[in-house]
């Protein structure tokens, strides 16, 4: 008796799966082995974008109050790296919403990386050229490296943060004659601060803070110039409120200058990506590093600068000044680079 012919599909099933072109492995469908890898890529991309989006959203909203966003805002330009990685993972996973999301975050980052604040030049004739140096010497440990830099560059005004007892004694011994004028908060550890000047100084109350922030009025060829050292508390977890309040006091001091030219310099523990720092700039101050073409040059931590870091050391001036140059100096013994700027005081325009 003749057996009925088996359907072709049964023979194919028994002979095994079809080979791909050239006898290779079988094609993998959308639910094959590639699916778990794509899901992992999409999840990883989403996690990266969630983190960077939170920081970018706080930057857009102008809020500094959320840890760890406050700390991460100082490194805003570096968020381009995880965002670009998220875009690559979304592309590999063929996750279209993730691609769009990543492109939007990259666009916002590119927008915010642009320098903030005014750059207009003073209109009046030049009156005097000044060189200003600011340096956080980290509990005084960077003082031995600071001394030769002061001798080399001969700045007219020097702002020194975290200048404790030994630091102040050293600078008095080395520069008591060359810098006869000074305003100091004499204290240990990070609380001591000092303003050295070749120009005559009249003391002011300064700004109240956990760390010393002395102030003065300098006589620049018969023209008064307000000097204020800045050193608010760092925005460590649990101290963000103190940091914001002290930056707010510095803003109040800048806003109360009553038309007098002003130099506000020091370790601000903040960058242009912090709203509390931008509010200081909004009083009419200019960042000399930006005016000199160094708006994103990092000053901290010195171990990784200039490759990686944040610019938290600043010399801010009123519109009465123009900036002729800026240099960041690496000093042994401290985690901050010093900032040296050359500025010119102009007549009111």
mmCIF file of C-alpha atoms in Angstrom:
data_model
loop_
_atom_site.group_PDB
_atom_site.id
_atom_site.type_symbol
_atom_site.label_atom_id
_atom_site.label_comp_id
_atom_site.label_asym_id
_atom_site.label_seq_id
_atom_site.Cartn_x
_atom_site.Cartn_y
_atom_site.Cartn_z
ATOM 1 C CA UNK A 1 0.000 0.000 0.000
ATOM 2 C CA UNK A 2 1.434 3.321 -1.035
ATOM 3 C CA UNK A 3 2.174 5.738 1.865
ATOM 4 C CA UNK A 4 0.766 9.206 1.441
ATOM 5 C CA UNK A 5 3.354 11.903 0.817
ATOM 6 C CA UNK A 6 4.336 13.945 3.888
ATOM 7 C CA UNK A 7 3.831 17.664 3.693
ATOM 8 C CA UNK A 8 6.917 19.587 2.753
ATOM 9 C CA UNK A 9 6.881 21.631 5.955
ATOM 10 C CA UNK A 10 7.235 18.432 8.039
ATOM 11 C CA UNK A 11 10.384 17.438 6.157
ATOM 12 C CA UNK A 12 11.797 20.896 6.654
ATOM 13 C CA UNK A 13 11.074 20.795 10.379
ATOM 14 C CA UNK A 14 12.892 17.475 10.765
ATOM 15 C CA UNK A 15 15.859 18.607 8.732
ATOM 16 C CA UNK A 16 16.502 21.439 11.204
ATOM 17 C CA UNK A 17 16.311 25.174 10.933
ATOM 18 C CA UNK A 18 17.298 26.992 7.833
ATOM 19 C CA UNK A 19 20.780 28.317 7.564
ATOM 20 C CA UNK A 20 21.481 31.864 6.755
ATOM 21 C CA UNK A 21 23.191 33.033 3.598
ATOM 22 C CA UNK A 22 26.465 31.186 3.033
ATOM 23 C CA UNK A 23 25.489 28.425 5.455
ATOM 24 C CA UNK A 24 25.960 30.636 8.482
ATOM 25 C CA UNK A 25 23.972 30.740 11.712
ATOM 26 C CA UNK A 26 20.233 31.266 11.518
ATOM 27 C CA UNK A 27 18.813 34.757 11.460
ATOM 28 C CA UNK A 28 17.829 36.146 14.839
ATOM 29 C CA UNK A 29 14.406 37.652 15.026
ATOM 30 C CA UNK A 30 13.389 40.559 17.218
ATOM 31 C CA UNK A 31 12.847 38.161 20.124
ATOM 32 C CA UNK A 32 16.118 36.269 19.703
ATOM 33 C CA UNK A 33 19.367 36.589 21.557
ATOM 34 C CA UNK A 34 19.809 40.258 20.665
ATOM 35 C CA UNK A 35 16.706 41.340 22.572
ATOM 36 C CA UNK A 36 18.216 41.072 26.112
ATOM 37 C CA UNK A 37 21.286 43.051 25.015
ATOM 38 C CA UNK A 38 19.103 45.760 23.533
ATOM 39 C CA UNK A 39 16.962 45.908 26.642
ATOM 40 C CA UNK A 40 20.091 46.265 28.785
ATOM 41 C CA UNK A 41 21.368 49.032 26.515
ATOM 42 C CA UNK A 42 18.048 50.847 26.676
ATOM 43 C CA UNK A 43 17.866 50.552 30.477
ATOM 44 C CA UNK A 44 21.439 51.787 30.888
ATOM 45 C CA UNK A 45 20.806 54.662 28.505
ATOM 46 C CA UNK A 46 17.653 55.596 30.401
ATOM 47 C CA UNK A 47 19.453 55.534 33.754
ATOM 48 C CA UNK A 48 22.205 57.819 32.460
ATOM 49 C CA UNK A 49 19.696 60.208 30.936
ATOM 50 C CA UNK A 50 17.621 60.294 34.115
ATOM 51 C CA UNK A 51 20.671 61.449 36.074
ATOM 52 C CA UNK A 52 21.877 64.064 33.607
ATOM 53 C CA UNK A 53 18.332 65.305 32.974
ATOM 54 C CA UNK A 54 17.829 65.958 36.685
ATOM 55 C CA UNK A 55 20.935 68.143 36.824
ATOM 56 C CA UNK A 56 20.019 69.951 33.600
ATOM 57 C CA UNK A 57 16.463 70.544 34.834
ATOM 58 C CA UNK A 58 17.767 72.095 38.062
ATOM 59 C CA UNK A 59 20.124 74.274 36.022
ATOM 60 C CA UNK A 60 17.205 75.430 33.904
ATOM 61 C CA UNK A 61 15.037 76.052 36.970
ATOM 62 C CA UNK A 62 17.806 77.968 38.746
ATOM 63 C CA UNK A 63 17.786 75.841 41.881
ATOM 64 C CA UNK A 64 20.856 74.805 43.875
ATOM 65 C CA UNK A 65 19.230 73.211 46.882
ATOM 66 C CA UNK A 66 19.248 69.502 46.002
ATOM 67 C CA UNK A 67 22.160 67.210 46.908
ATOM 68 C CA UNK A 68 23.934 65.800 44.851
ATOM 69 C CA UNK A 69 22.720 68.155 42.115
ATOM 70 C CA UNK A 70 24.404 71.115 43.829
ATOM 71 C CA UNK A 71 27.767 69.379 43.719
ATOM 72 C CA UNK A 72 27.323 68.037 40.170
ATOM 73 C CA UNK A 73 26.409 71.469 38.785
ATOM 74 C CA UNK A 74 30.040 72.542 39.253
ATOM 75 C CA UNK A 75 30.983 69.935 36.628
ATOM 76 C CA UNK A 76 28.114 70.643 34.203
ATOM 77 C CA UNK A 77 30.242 70.605 30.996
ATOM 78 C CA UNK A 78 31.471 67.116 31.842
ATOM 79 C CA UNK A 79 27.896 65.794 31.740
ATOM 80 C CA UNK A 80 28.345 65.764 27.970
ATOM 81 C CA UNK A 81 30.261 62.488 28.419
ATOM 82 C CA UNK A 82 27.504 60.357 30.060
ATOM 83 C CA UNK A 83 24.885 61.976 27.826
ATOM 84 C CA UNK A 84 26.835 61.096 24.683
ATOM 85 C CA UNK A 85 27.276 57.549 26.001
ATOM 86 C CA UNK A 86 23.520 57.353 26.597
ATOM 87 C CA UNK A 87 22.920 58.434 22.998
ATOM 88 C CA UNK A 88 25.292 55.748 21.711
ATOM 89 C CA UNK A 89 23.562 53.051 23.772
ATOM 90 C CA UNK A 90 20.154 54.217 22.567
ATOM 91 C CA UNK A 91 21.380 53.987 18.963
ATOM 92 C CA UNK A 92 22.732 50.470 19.479
ATOM 93 C CA UNK A 93 19.512 49.409 21.191
ATOM 94 C CA UNK A 94 17.419 51.089 18.469
ATOM 95 C CA UNK A 95 15.535 52.894 21.235
ATOM 96 C CA UNK A 96 14.110 55.891 19.417
ATOM 97 C CA UNK A 97 12.622 57.707 22.450
ATOM 98 C CA UNK A 98 16.046 57.464 24.085
ATOM 99 C CA UNK A 99 17.716 58.950 21.004
ATOM 100 C CA UNK A 100 15.371 61.935 21.062
ATOM 101 C CA UNK A 101 15.765 62.306 24.833
ATOM 102 C CA UNK A 102 19.564 62.271 24.607
ATOM 103 C CA UNK A 103 19.621 64.797 21.784
ATOM 104 C CA UNK A 104 17.434 67.165 23.807
ATOM 105 C CA UNK A 105 19.706 66.884 26.855
ATOM 106 C CA UNK A 106 22.774 67.497 24.675
ATOM 107 C CA UNK A 107 21.124 70.590 23.214
ATOM 108 C CA UNK A 108 20.376 71.996 26.687
ATOM 109 C CA UNK A 109 23.927 71.255 27.849
ATOM 110 C CA UNK A 110 25.371 73.033 24.815
ATOM 111 C CA UNK A 111 23.156 76.030 25.595
ATOM 112 C CA UNK A 112 24.152 76.196 29.268
ATOM 113 C CA UNK A 113 27.860 75.746 28.590
ATOM 114 C CA UNK A 114 27.873 79.155 26.917
ATOM 115 C CA UNK A 115 29.490 81.782 29.197
ATOM 116 C CA UNK A 116 27.169 83.702 31.496
ATOM 117 C CA UNK A 117 27.235 87.411 32.272
ATOM 118 C CA UNK A 118 28.098 90.690 30.633
ATOM 119 C CA UNK A 119 31.261 91.411 28.687
ATOM 120 C CA UNK A 120 30.831 95.066 27.686
ATOM 121 C CA UNK A 121 33.924 97.249 27.970
ATOM 122 C CA UNK A 122 34.109 100.428 30.072
ATOM 123 C CA UNK A 123 33.800 103.630 28.091
ATOM 124 C CA UNK A 124 36.035 105.937 30.135
ATOM 125 C CA UNK A 125 39.744 106.616 29.794
ATOM 126 C CA UNK A 126 42.187 104.321 31.656
ATOM 127 C CA UNK A 127 43.215 105.453 35.128
ATOM 128 C CA UNK A 128 45.456 102.717 36.508
ATOM 129 C CA UNK A 129 46.589 99.175 35.758
ATOM 130 C CA UNK A 130 46.404 96.590 38.535
ATOM 131 C CA UNK A 131 47.511 93.001 38.968
ATOM 132 C CA UNK A 132 45.381 90.889 41.304
ATOM 133 C CA UNK A 133 46.176 87.420 42.653
ATOM 134 C CA UNK A 134 43.830 85.118 44.555
ATOM 135 C CA UNK A 135 44.900 81.800 46.071
ATOM 136 C CA UNK A 136 43.362 79.228 48.394
ATOM 137 C CA UNK A 137 46.402 77.733 50.129
ATOM 138 C CA UNK A 138 44.461 74.814 51.739
ATOM 139 C CA UNK A 139 45.000 75.186 55.485
ATOM 140 C CA UNK A 140 48.195 77.134 54.813
ATOM 141 C CA UNK A 141 49.998 74.216 53.150
ATOM 142 C CA UNK A 142 50.391 76.041 49.845
ATOM 143 C CA UNK A 143 52.042 79.107 51.421
ATOM 144 C CA UNK A 144 55.668 78.078 50.595
ATOM 145 C CA UNK A 145 54.684 77.784 46.913
ATOM 146 C CA UNK A 146 52.739 81.059 46.977
ATOM 147 C CA UNK A 147 55.672 83.146 48.241
ATOM 148 C CA UNK A 148 57.832 82.845 45.069
ATOM 149 C CA UNK A 149 54.788 83.487 42.850
ATOM 150 C CA UNK A 150 54.137 86.772 44.663
ATOM 151 C CA UNK A 151 57.808 87.705 44.211
ATOM 152 C CA UNK A 152 57.726 86.732 40.523
ATOM 153 C CA UNK A 153 54.503 88.478 39.494
ATOM 154 C CA UNK A 154 54.463 91.345 42.039
ATOM 155 C CA UNK A 155 50.657 91.690 42.167
ATOM 156 C CA UNK A 156 49.256 94.911 43.597
ATOM 157 C CA UNK A 157 46.591 93.092 45.627
ATOM 158 C CA UNK A 158 46.688 89.520 46.954
ATOM 159 C CA UNK A 159 43.673 87.636 48.330
ATOM 160 C CA UNK A 160 44.630 84.528 50.322
ATOM 161 C CA UNK A 161 42.020 82.041 51.585
ATOM 162 C CA UNK A 162 42.595 79.411 54.285
ATOM 163 C CA UNK A 163 45.590 81.437 55.450
ATOM 164 C CA UNK A 164 45.929 80.277 59.067
ATOM 165 C CA UNK A 165 48.381 81.468 61.716
ATOM 166 C CA UNK A 166 51.567 80.117 60.114
ATOM 167 C CA UNK A 167 50.545 81.359 56.667
ATOM 168 C CA UNK A 168 49.902 84.874 57.963
ATOM 169 C CA UNK A 169 53.164 84.935 59.893
ATOM 170 C CA UNK A 170 55.092 83.784 56.811
ATOM 171 C CA UNK A 171 53.541 86.383 54.528
ATOM 172 C CA UNK A 172 54.136 89.117 57.095
ATOM 173 C CA UNK A 173 57.789 88.105 57.400
ATOM 174 C CA UNK A 174 58.347 87.830 53.653
ATOM 175 C CA UNK A 175 56.308 90.825 52.491
ATOM 176 C CA UNK A 176 55.956 93.147 55.465
ATOM 177 C CA UNK A 177 57.792 95.901 53.605
ATOM 178 C CA UNK A 178 56.613 95.317 50.041
ATOM 179 C CA UNK A 179 52.972 94.930 51.124
ATOM 180 C CA UNK A 180 52.574 97.266 54.107
ATOM 181 C CA UNK A 181 48.772 97.277 53.982
ATOM 182 C CA UNK A 182 46.677 94.296 54.997
ATOM 183 C CA UNK A 183 43.280 93.218 56.240
ATOM 184 C CA UNK A 184 43.068 89.837 57.944
ATOM 185 C CA UNK A 185 40.804 87.448 59.761
ATOM 186 C CA UNK A 186 43.250 85.759 62.108
ATOM 187 C CA UNK A 187 42.103 82.178 62.726
ATOM 188 C CA UNK A 188 43.236 78.589 62.389
ATOM 189 C CA UNK A 189 42.483 76.002 59.743
ATOM 190 C CA UNK A 190 40.283 77.122 56.869
ATOM 191 C CA UNK A 191 38.870 80.140 58.718
ATOM 192 C CA UNK A 192 41.845 82.460 58.355
ATOM 193 C CA UNK A 193 41.991 84.862 55.395
ATOM 194 C CA UNK A 194 44.207 87.737 54.341
ATOM 195 C CA UNK A 195 44.243 90.662 51.903
ATOM 196 C CA UNK A 196 47.716 92.042 51.099
ATOM 197 C CA UNK A 197 48.094 95.324 49.247
ATOM 198 C CA UNK A 198 50.732 97.694 47.941
ATOM 199 C CA UNK A 199 47.994 100.340 47.900
ATOM 200 C CA UNK A 200 46.727 102.125 51.015
ATOM 201 C CA UNK A 201 43.733 100.372 52.587
ATOM 202 C CA UNK A 202 40.894 101.492 54.808
ATOM 203 C CA UNK A 203 39.200 98.664 56.666
ATOM 204 C CA UNK A 204 35.537 97.739 56.266
ATOM 205 C CA UNK A 205 33.331 95.270 58.103
ATOM 206 C CA UNK A 206 33.723 92.558 55.471
ATOM 207 C CA UNK A 207 31.137 89.797 55.042
ATOM 208 C CA UNK A 208 30.024 87.518 57.858
ATOM 209 C CA UNK A 209 30.610 83.809 57.317
ATOM 210 C CA UNK A 210 31.840 80.581 58.821
ATOM 211 C CA UNK A 211 35.235 81.305 57.239
ATOM 212 C CA UNK A 212 36.957 84.680 57.195
ATOM 213 C CA UNK A 213 35.917 87.158 54.491
ATOM 214 C CA UNK A 214 37.633 90.496 55.209
ATOM 215 C CA UNK A 215 36.958 93.670 53.239
ATOM 216 C CA UNK A 216 38.664 96.996 52.617
ATOM 217 C CA UNK A 217 38.686 100.116 50.465
ATOM 218 C CA UNK A 218 41.855 100.651 48.427
ATOM 219 C CA UNK A 219 43.152 104.039 47.318
ATOM 220 C CA UNK A 220 44.009 103.680 43.612
ATOM 221 C CA UNK A 221 45.568 106.977 42.579
ATOM 222 C CA UNK A 222 43.047 108.887 44.598
ATOM 223 C CA UNK A 223 40.070 106.748 43.528
ATOM 224 C CA UNK A 224 38.390 104.453 46.084
ATOM 225 C CA UNK A 225 38.014 100.797 45.090
ATOM 226 C CA UNK A 226 36.167 98.355 47.309
ATOM 227 C CA UNK A 227 37.913 95.062 47.976
ATOM 228 C CA UNK A 228 36.097 92.005 49.284
ATOM 229 C CA UNK A 229 37.511 88.524 49.832
ATOM 230 C CA UNK A 230 35.091 85.670 49.080
ATOM 231 C CA UNK A 231 35.225 82.308 50.815
ATOM 232 C CA UNK A 232 31.775 80.867 51.532
ATOM 233 C CA UNK A 233 31.321 77.402 52.952
ATOM 234 C CA UNK A 234 31.584 74.596 50.367
ATOM 235 C CA UNK A 235 28.252 72.984 49.389
ATOM 236 C CA UNK A 236 28.863 69.716 51.201
ATOM 237 C CA UNK A 237 25.845 67.524 52.003
ATOM 238 C CA UNK A 238 24.175 69.056 55.033
ATOM 239 C CA UNK A 239 25.829 72.463 54.435
ATOM 240 C CA UNK A 240 24.119 73.560 51.227
ATOM 241 C CA UNK A 241 21.888 75.976 53.136
ATOM 242 C CA UNK A 242 24.905 77.674 54.753
ATOM 243 C CA UNK A 243 26.645 77.865 51.364
ATOM 244 C CA UNK A 244 23.621 79.546 49.770
ATOM 245 C CA UNK A 245 23.203 82.026 52.633
ATOM 246 C CA UNK A 246 26.833 83.082 52.503
ATOM 247 C CA UNK A 247 26.772 83.510 48.716
ATOM 248 C CA UNK A 248 23.642 85.583 49.288
ATOM 249 C CA UNK A 249 25.579 87.831 51.695
ATOM 250 C CA UNK A 250 28.298 88.281 49.084
ATOM 251 C CA UNK A 251 25.594 89.264 46.621
ATOM 252 C CA UNK A 252 24.253 91.816 49.085
ATOM 253 C CA UNK A 253 27.740 93.259 49.514
ATOM 254 C CA UNK A 254 28.119 93.530 45.734
ATOM 255 C CA UNK A 255 24.708 95.174 45.360
ATOM 256 C CA UNK A 256 25.466 97.700 48.126
ATOM 257 C CA UNK A 257 28.617 99.129 46.522
ATOM 258 C CA UNK A 258 26.793 102.414 45.726
ATOM 259 C CA UNK A 259 28.592 103.073 42.455
ATOM 260 C CA UNK A 260 32.096 102.541 43.884
ATOM 261 C CA UNK A 261 34.359 100.340 41.750
ATOM 262 C CA UNK A 262 34.716 96.898 43.311
ATOM 263 C CA UNK A 263 36.941 93.821 43.193
ATOM 264 C CA UNK A 264 35.349 90.699 44.687
ATOM 265 C CA UNK A 265 37.822 87.820 44.646
ATOM 266 C CA UNK A 266 38.529 84.457 46.219
ATOM 267 C CA UNK A 267 37.347 80.874 46.422
ATOM 268 C CA UNK A 268 33.599 81.076 45.800
ATOM 269 C CA UNK A 269 33.070 77.300 46.004
ATOM 270 C CA UNK A 270 30.720 77.786 43.055
ATOM 271 C CA UNK A 271 30.767 78.158 39.293
ATOM 272 C CA UNK A 272 28.665 79.994 36.736
ATOM 273 C CA UNK A 273 26.356 76.978 36.661
ATOM 274 C CA UNK A 274 25.194 77.688 40.227
ATOM 275 C CA UNK A 275 22.250 80.057 40.455
ATOM 276 C CA UNK A 276 23.580 81.543 43.704
ATOM 277 C CA UNK A 277 26.779 82.590 41.902
ATOM 278 C CA UNK A 278 24.908 83.928 38.863
ATOM 279 C CA UNK A 279 22.909 86.171 41.189
ATOM 280 C CA UNK A 280 26.203 87.801 42.209
ATOM 281 C CA UNK A 281 27.046 88.411 38.548
ATOM 282 C CA UNK A 282 23.559 89.824 38.054
ATOM 283 C CA UNK A 283 24.462 92.768 40.313
ATOM 284 C CA UNK A 284 26.647 94.009 37.450
ATOM 285 C CA UNK A 285 29.932 92.243 38.168
ATOM 286 C CA UNK A 286 32.069 90.702 35.428
ATOM 287 C CA UNK A 287 34.227 87.604 35.714
ATOM 288 C CA UNK A 288 37.747 88.586 34.653
ATOM 289 C CA UNK A 289 38.633 85.033 33.596
ATOM 290 C CA UNK A 290 35.782 85.137 31.116
ATOM 291 C CA UNK A 291 36.756 88.612 29.902
ATOM 292 C CA UNK A 292 40.265 87.248 29.281
ATOM 293 C CA UNK A 293 39.011 84.180 27.395
ATOM 294 C CA UNK A 294 39.235 81.606 30.213
ATOM 295 C CA UNK A 295 35.564 81.241 31.138
ATOM 296 C CA UNK A 296 35.721 77.424 31.571
ATOM 297 C CA UNK A 297 39.332 76.953 32.669
ATOM 298 C CA UNK A 298 39.170 74.789 35.834
ATOM 299 C CA UNK A 299 40.849 75.883 39.063
ATOM 300 C CA UNK A 300 39.919 72.937 41.298
ATOM 301 C CA UNK A 301 40.906 70.206 42.057
ATOM 302 C CA UNK A 302 44.451 71.007 40.978
ATOM 303 C CA UNK A 303 45.381 67.297 40.797
ATOM 304 C CA UNK A 304 43.264 66.862 37.653
ATOM 305 C CA UNK A 305 43.356 70.348 36.143
ATOM 306 C CA UNK A 306 43.392 71.451 33.402
ATOM 307 C CA UNK A 307 42.060 68.153 32.013
ATOM 308 C CA UNK A 308 39.178 67.897 34.473
ATOM 309 C CA UNK A 309 37.772 70.190 37.123
ATOM 310 C CA UNK A 310 35.611 73.214 37.881
ATOM 311 C CA UNK A 311 36.297 76.923 37.922
ATOM 312 C CA UNK A 312 35.362 77.954 41.466
ATOM 313 C CA UNK A 313 38.090 80.577 42.046
ATOM 314 C CA UNK A 314 37.165 83.952 40.589
ATOM 315 C CA UNK A 315 38.104 87.608 40.411
ATOM 316 C CA UNK A 316 34.943 89.612 39.802
ATOM 317 C CA UNK A 317 34.996 93.312 38.951
ATOM 318 C CA UNK A 318 32.514 96.077 38.232
ATOM 319 C CA UNK A 319 32.083 97.631 34.796
ATOM 320 C CA UNK A 320 34.735 100.201 35.742
ATOM 321 C CA UNK A 321 37.427 97.616 34.895
ATOM 322 C CA UNK A 322 38.660 95.926 31.756
ATOM 323 C CA UNK A 323 40.635 92.665 31.842
ATOM 324 C CA UNK A 324 43.936 92.428 29.970
ATOM 325 C CA UNK A 325 44.878 88.837 30.804
ATOM 326 C CA UNK A 326 44.413 85.925 33.197
ATOM 327 C CA UNK A 327 46.584 82.953 34.225
ATOM 328 C CA UNK A 328 45.924 79.964 36.452
ATOM 329 C CA UNK A 329 48.998 79.010 38.475
ATOM 330 C CA UNK A 330 49.526 75.528 39.887
ATOM 331 C CA UNK A 331 50.961 75.639 43.420
ATOM 332 C CA UNK A 332 52.356 72.707 45.377
ATOM 333 C CA UNK A 333 50.605 71.882 48.632
ATOM 334 C CA UNK A 334 47.111 73.107 47.744
ATOM 335 C CA UNK A 335 44.179 71.633 45.839
ATOM 336 C CA UNK A 336 43.404 74.985 44.165
ATOM 337 C CA UNK A 337 45.165 76.719 41.323
ATOM 338 C CA UNK A 338 45.854 80.394 41.982
ATOM 339 C CA UNK A 339 44.336 82.957 39.627
ATOM 340 C CA UNK A 340 46.390 85.951 38.446
ATOM 341 C CA UNK A 341 44.613 88.688 36.475
ATOM 342 C CA UNK A 342 45.716 91.974 34.927
ATOM 343 C CA UNK A 343 43.001 94.629 34.979
ATOM 344 C CA UNK A 344 42.653 98.327 34.191
ATOM 345 C CA UNK A 345 40.555 100.821 36.130
ATOM 346 C CA UNK A 346 38.754 103.328 33.880
ATOM 347 C CA UNK A 347 37.079 106.660 34.478
ATOM 348 C CA UNK A 348 33.277 106.516 34.544
ATOM 349 C CA UNK A 349 32.112 106.436 30.925
#
